[in-house]
Amino acid sequence: MKLYTIYSASEAEQALILSQIPLIGQLQEPYQQKTLDAYATALKNSTFPSLADAPFSRHSTHYRLLAHINEVAEAGLMLADFAYSHWPDEWTKKLDRQELLQILLLHDLDKYLLLSDESLERSIAHGTLSAMILNDLGFDSRVIEAVHSPSASLHLDNPASMILHYCDLFSCDHIYMLVSRTPHYCMK
């Protein structure tokens, strides 16, 4: 069973994706094109007519996945800017803004596929399909390794992964509180 097919984003698709996820425009080439192709691949392999149609999750259908992706990317860049201006040390020397932005933008890529097929969602861990697609598109291993579920056993010891972790959970907790679900912060 083939899980997905890799697609290149057409010019029209590129323009639409950039209008929906504007921070992709801050990526340098070849990362910008690879990210656009990653989203074209995710969308064309999903059941959603557009990126804007996917819910955040099956339990939080009132909130759009696209809004979460943009929130995480914006918050992550704000945290990075804070770190650069306040911590001129070894930690920030390891923080590459282009790599961070790729990680922030692509962290939930596979949700478009997983939310399209409940049996697939039950059988494949969140992050796995993202890693496979990103690998097929030629992304750097540091980006591929950082794109995984917050509940995964693998947690990388680098600034970009930490920023993703905190921004992702911050946005998730906001979404959970909107529907009276227990936020990650309060889980034991």
mmCIF file of C-alpha atoms in Angstrom:
data_model
loop_
_atom_site.group_PDB
_atom_site.id
_atom_site.type_symbol
_atom_site.label_atom_id
_atom_site.label_comp_id
_atom_site.label_asym_id
_atom_site.label_seq_id
_atom_site.Cartn_x
_atom_site.Cartn_y
_atom_site.Cartn_z
ATOM 1 C CA MET A 1 0.000 0.000 0.000
ATOM 2 C CA LYS A 2 1.472 3.323 -1.082
ATOM 3 C CA LEU A 3 0.914 5.950 1.624
ATOM 4 C CA TYR A 4 1.503 9.033 -0.503
ATOM 5 C CA THR A 5 2.822 10.404 -3.775
ATOM 6 C CA ILE A 6 5.277 13.305 -3.927
ATOM 7 C CA TYR A 7 4.011 16.335 -5.877
ATOM 8 C CA SER A 8 5.598 19.572 -7.039
ATOM 9 C CA ALA A 9 3.506 22.643 -6.336
ATOM 10 C CA SER A 10 2.291 24.398 -9.498
ATOM 11 C CA GLU A 11 2.671 28.186 -9.721
ATOM 12 C CA ALA A 12 -0.984 28.628 -8.757
ATOM 13 C CA GLU A 13 -0.590 26.222 -5.820
ATOM 14 C CA GLN A 14 2.575 28.005 -4.710
ATOM 15 C CA ALA A 15 0.766 31.350 -4.661
ATOM 16 C CA LEU A 16 -2.162 29.888 -2.711
ATOM 17 C CA ILE A 17 0.071 28.139 -0.170
ATOM 18 C CA LEU A 18 2.132 31.318 0.320
ATOM 19 C CA SER A 19 -1.067 33.313 0.892
ATOM 20 C CA GLN A 20 -2.165 30.819 3.559
ATOM 21 C CA ILE A 21 1.255 30.327 5.203
ATOM 22 C CA PRO A 22 3.050 33.635 4.570
ATOM 23 C CA LEU A 23 6.153 32.800 6.613
ATOM 24 C CA ILE A 24 7.163 30.290 3.928
ATOM 25 C CA GLY A 25 8.132 33.409 2.001
ATOM 26 C CA GLN A 26 10.950 34.005 4.515
ATOM 27 C CA LEU A 27 12.642 30.730 3.632
ATOM 28 C CA GLN A 28 15.656 30.827 1.336
ATOM 29 C CA GLU A 29 15.889 28.540 -1.659
ATOM 30 C CA PRO A 30 15.890 25.605 -1.986
ATOM 31 C CA TYR A 31 13.983 25.391 1.329
ATOM 32 C CA GLN A 32 11.102 27.567 0.185
ATOM 33 C CA GLN A 33 10.399 25.377 -2.845
ATOM 34 C CA LYS A 34 10.797 22.175 -0.845
ATOM 35 C CA THR A 35 8.334 23.475 1.765
ATOM 36 C CA LEU A 36 5.821 24.451 -0.915
ATOM 37 C CA ASP A 37 6.191 20.976 -2.462
ATOM 38 C CA ALA A 38 5.744 19.389 0.981
ATOM 39 C CA TYR A 39 2.423 21.196 1.455
ATOM 40 C CA ALA A 40 1.296 20.387 -2.095
ATOM 41 C CA THR A 41 2.132 16.738 -1.378
ATOM 42 C CA ALA A 42 0.254 16.745 1.933
ATOM 43 C CA LEU A 43 -2.825 18.395 0.459
ATOM 44 C CA LYS A 44 -3.017 16.291 -2.712
ATOM 45 C CA ASN A 45 -2.715 13.101 -0.652
ATOM 46 C CA SER A 46 -5.444 14.192 1.740
ATOM 47 C CA THR A 47 -9.217 14.400 1.438
ATOM 48 C CA PHE A 48 -9.273 18.131 2.163
ATOM 49 C CA PRO A 49 -10.095 20.516 -0.694
ATOM 50 C CA SER A 50 -7.694 23.123 0.718
ATOM 51 C CA LEU A 51 -5.182 23.566 3.526
ATOM 52 C CA ALA A 52 -7.702 25.822 5.270
ATOM 53 C CA ASP A 53 -10.308 23.036 5.496
ATOM 54 C CA ALA A 54 -8.448 20.680 7.830
ATOM 55 C CA PRO A 55 -9.402 20.782 11.507
ATOM 56 C CA PHE A 56 -6.735 20.922 14.183
ATOM 57 C CA SER A 57 -7.749 17.405 15.292
ATOM 58 C CA ARG A 58 -10.717 15.052 15.381
ATOM 59 C CA HIS A 59 -11.499 16.356 18.884
ATOM 60 C CA SER A 60 -11.017 20.036 18.076
ATOM 61 C CA THR A 61 -12.818 20.455 14.774
ATOM 62 C CA HIS A 62 -13.738 24.074 15.549
ATOM 63 C CA TYR A 63 -10.111 25.165 15.125
ATOM 64 C CA ARG A 64 -8.197 25.042 11.849
ATOM 65 C CA LEU A 65 -4.871 23.225 11.534
ATOM 66 C CA LEU A 66 -3.665 26.056 9.312
ATOM 67 C CA ALA A 67 -4.215 28.586 12.133
ATOM 68 C CA HIS A 68 -2.207 26.372 14.507
ATOM 69 C CA ILE A 69 0.668 26.006 12.025
ATOM 70 C CA ASN A 70 0.854 29.778 11.552
ATOM 71 C CA GLU A 71 0.630 30.415 15.314
ATOM 72 C CA VAL A 72 3.456 28.013 16.075
ATOM 73 C CA ALA A 73 5.670 29.533 13.377
ATOM 74 C CA GLU A 74 5.013 33.104 14.514
ATOM 75 C CA ALA A 75 5.516 32.284 18.213
ATOM 76 C CA GLY A 76 8.675 30.323 17.421
ATOM 77 C CA LEU A 77 10.225 33.237 15.571
ATOM 78 C CA MET A 78 9.352 35.551 18.469
ATOM 79 C CA LEU A 79 11.066 33.188 20.921
ATOM 80 C CA ALA A 80 14.090 32.961 18.637
ATOM 81 C CA ASP A 81 14.295 36.759 18.419
ATOM 82 C CA PHE A 82 14.157 36.944 22.207
ATOM 83 C CA ALA A 83 16.909 34.337 22.513
ATOM 84 C CA TYR A 84 19.129 36.104 19.967
ATOM 85 C CA SER A 85 18.765 39.456 21.753
ATOM 86 C CA HIS A 86 19.070 38.203 25.348
ATOM 87 C CA TRP A 87 21.307 35.131 25.206
ATOM 88 C CA PRO A 88 24.445 35.749 23.150
ATOM 89 C CA ASP A 89 25.917 32.404 24.138
ATOM 90 C CA GLU A 90 26.503 28.851 22.886
ATOM 91 C CA TRP A 91 22.773 28.080 22.903
ATOM 92 C CA THR A 92 21.903 30.755 20.355
ATOM 93 C CA LYS A 93 24.999 30.007 18.279
ATOM 94 C CA LYS A 94 23.386 26.602 17.607
ATOM 95 C CA LEU A 95 20.092 28.208 16.546
ATOM 96 C CA ASP A 96 19.821 28.547 12.769
ATOM 97 C CA ARG A 97 16.798 30.687 11.825
ATOM 98 C CA GLN A 98 16.237 28.998 8.435
ATOM 99 C CA GLU A 99 16.324 25.545 9.989
ATOM 100 C CA LEU A 100 14.031 26.685 12.821
ATOM 101 C CA LEU A 101 11.509 28.147 10.401
ATOM 102 C CA GLN A 102 11.388 24.914 8.381
ATOM 103 C CA ILE A 103 10.798 22.911 11.564
ATOM 104 C CA LEU A 104 8.080 25.266 12.805
ATOM 105 C CA LEU A 105 6.273 25.336 9.461
ATOM 106 C CA LEU A 106 6.429 21.589 8.807
ATOM 107 C CA HIS A 107 5.841 20.168 12.282
ATOM 108 C CA ASP A 108 2.240 19.047 11.575
ATOM 109 C CA LEU A 109 2.533 18.325 7.853
ATOM 110 C CA ASP A 110 1.311 14.736 8.160
ATOM 111 C CA LYS A 111 -1.878 15.730 9.967
ATOM 112 C CA TYR A 112 -3.428 16.466 6.581
ATOM 113 C CA LEU A 113 -2.975 12.796 5.677
ATOM 114 C CA LEU A 114 -3.715 11.362 9.128
ATOM 115 C CA LEU A 115 -6.950 13.332 9.533
ATOM 116 C CA SER A 116 -8.042 12.104 6.101
ATOM 117 C CA ASP A 117 -7.890 8.427 7.079
ATOM 118 C CA GLU A 118 -8.835 7.317 10.589
ATOM 119 C CA SER A 119 -7.298 3.862 10.161
ATOM 120 C CA LEU A 120 -4.039 5.439 9.015
ATOM 121 C CA GLU A 121 -4.121 7.766 12.016
ATOM 122 C CA ARG A 122 -4.522 4.760 14.351
ATOM 123 C CA SER A 123 -1.719 2.774 12.727
ATOM 124 C CA ILE A 124 1.005 5.379 12.087
ATOM 125 C CA ALA A 125 2.423 7.677 14.758
ATOM 126 C CA HIS A 126 2.084 11.396 14.169
ATOM 127 C CA GLY A 127 5.333 12.663 12.669
ATOM 128 C CA THR A 128 6.200 9.471 10.823
ATOM 129 C CA LEU A 129 4.648 10.444 7.492
ATOM 130 C CA SER A 130 6.054 13.957 7.828
ATOM 131 C CA ALA A 131 9.534 12.508 8.243
ATOM 132 C CA MET A 132 9.060 10.213 5.244
ATOM 133 C CA ILE A 133 7.779 13.003 2.975
ATOM 134 C CA LEU A 134 10.504 15.414 4.079
ATOM 135 C CA ASN A 135 13.145 12.756 3.509
ATOM 136 C CA ASP A 136 11.804 12.084 0.006
ATOM 137 C CA LEU A 137 11.914 15.820 -0.724
ATOM 138 C CA GLY A 138 15.546 16.053 0.395
ATOM 139 C CA PHE A 139 15.222 18.013 3.631
ATOM 140 C CA ASP A 140 18.166 18.078 6.033
ATOM 141 C CA SER A 141 18.197 15.312 8.660
ATOM 142 C CA ARG A 142 18.035 17.882 11.504
ATOM 143 C CA VAL A 143 14.708 19.145 10.167
ATOM 144 C CA ILE A 144 13.371 15.618 9.626
ATOM 145 C CA GLU A 145 14.383 14.494 13.126
ATOM 146 C CA ALA A 146 12.745 17.519 14.783
ATOM 147 C CA VAL A 147 9.341 17.000 13.149
ATOM 148 C CA HIS A 148 7.596 14.575 15.477
ATOM 149 C CA SER A 149 4.849 14.372 18.057
ATOM 150 C CA PRO A 150 5.424 16.064 21.430
ATOM 151 C CA SER A 151 4.548 12.718 23.039
ATOM 152 C CA ALA A 152 7.248 10.855 21.087
ATOM 153 C CA SER A 153 10.102 9.296 23.011
ATOM 154 C CA LEU A 154 12.690 11.110 20.862
ATOM 155 C CA HIS A 155 13.450 14.627 22.059
ATOM 156 C CA LEU A 156 16.409 16.340 20.450
ATOM 157 C CA ASP A 157 18.741 18.460 22.527
ATOM 158 C CA ASN A 158 18.900 21.522 20.296
ATOM 159 C CA PRO A 159 17.377 25.008 20.458
ATOM 160 C CA ALA A 160 15.111 24.637 17.406
ATOM 161 C CA SER A 161 13.468 21.480 18.776
ATOM 162 C CA MET A 162 12.943 23.116 22.164
ATOM 163 C CA ILE A 163 11.353 26.184 20.613
ATOM 164 C CA LEU A 164 9.026 23.977 18.541
ATOM 165 C CA HIS A 165 8.070 21.986 21.638
ATOM 166 C CA TYR A 166 7.081 25.016 23.696
ATOM 167 C CA CYS A 167 5.296 26.863 20.894
ATOM 168 C CA ASP A 168 3.412 23.765 19.731
ATOM 169 C CA LEU A 169 2.153 22.954 23.215
ATOM 170 C CA PHE A 170 1.326 26.609 23.906
ATOM 171 C CA SER A 171 -0.933 26.709 20.850
ATOM 172 C CA CYS A 172 -2.367 23.226 21.561
ATOM 173 C CA ASP A 173 -3.225 24.179 25.139
ATOM 174 C CA HIS A 174 -5.067 27.279 23.921
ATOM 175 C CA ILE A 175 -7.078 25.135 21.490
ATOM 176 C CA TYR A 176 -7.826 22.524 24.180
ATOM 177 C CA MET A 177 -9.047 25.132 26.644
ATOM 178 C CA LEU A 178 -11.501 26.448 24.032
ATOM 179 C CA VAL A 179 -13.290 23.077 24.109
ATOM 180 C CA SER A 180 -12.840 22.417 27.838
ATOM 181 C CA ARG A 181 -10.186 19.741 27.313
ATOM 182 C CA THR A 182 -7.346 19.391 29.785
ATOM 183 C CA PRO A 183 -4.332 21.297 28.446
ATOM 184 C CA HIS A 184 -0.984 19.498 28.237
ATOM 185 C CA TYR A 185 0.336 21.810 30.933
ATOM 186 C CA CYS A 186 -2.189 20.374 33.429
ATOM 187 C CA MET A 187 -1.789 16.700 32.485
ATOM 188 C CA LYS A 188 0.014 14.426 34.901
#
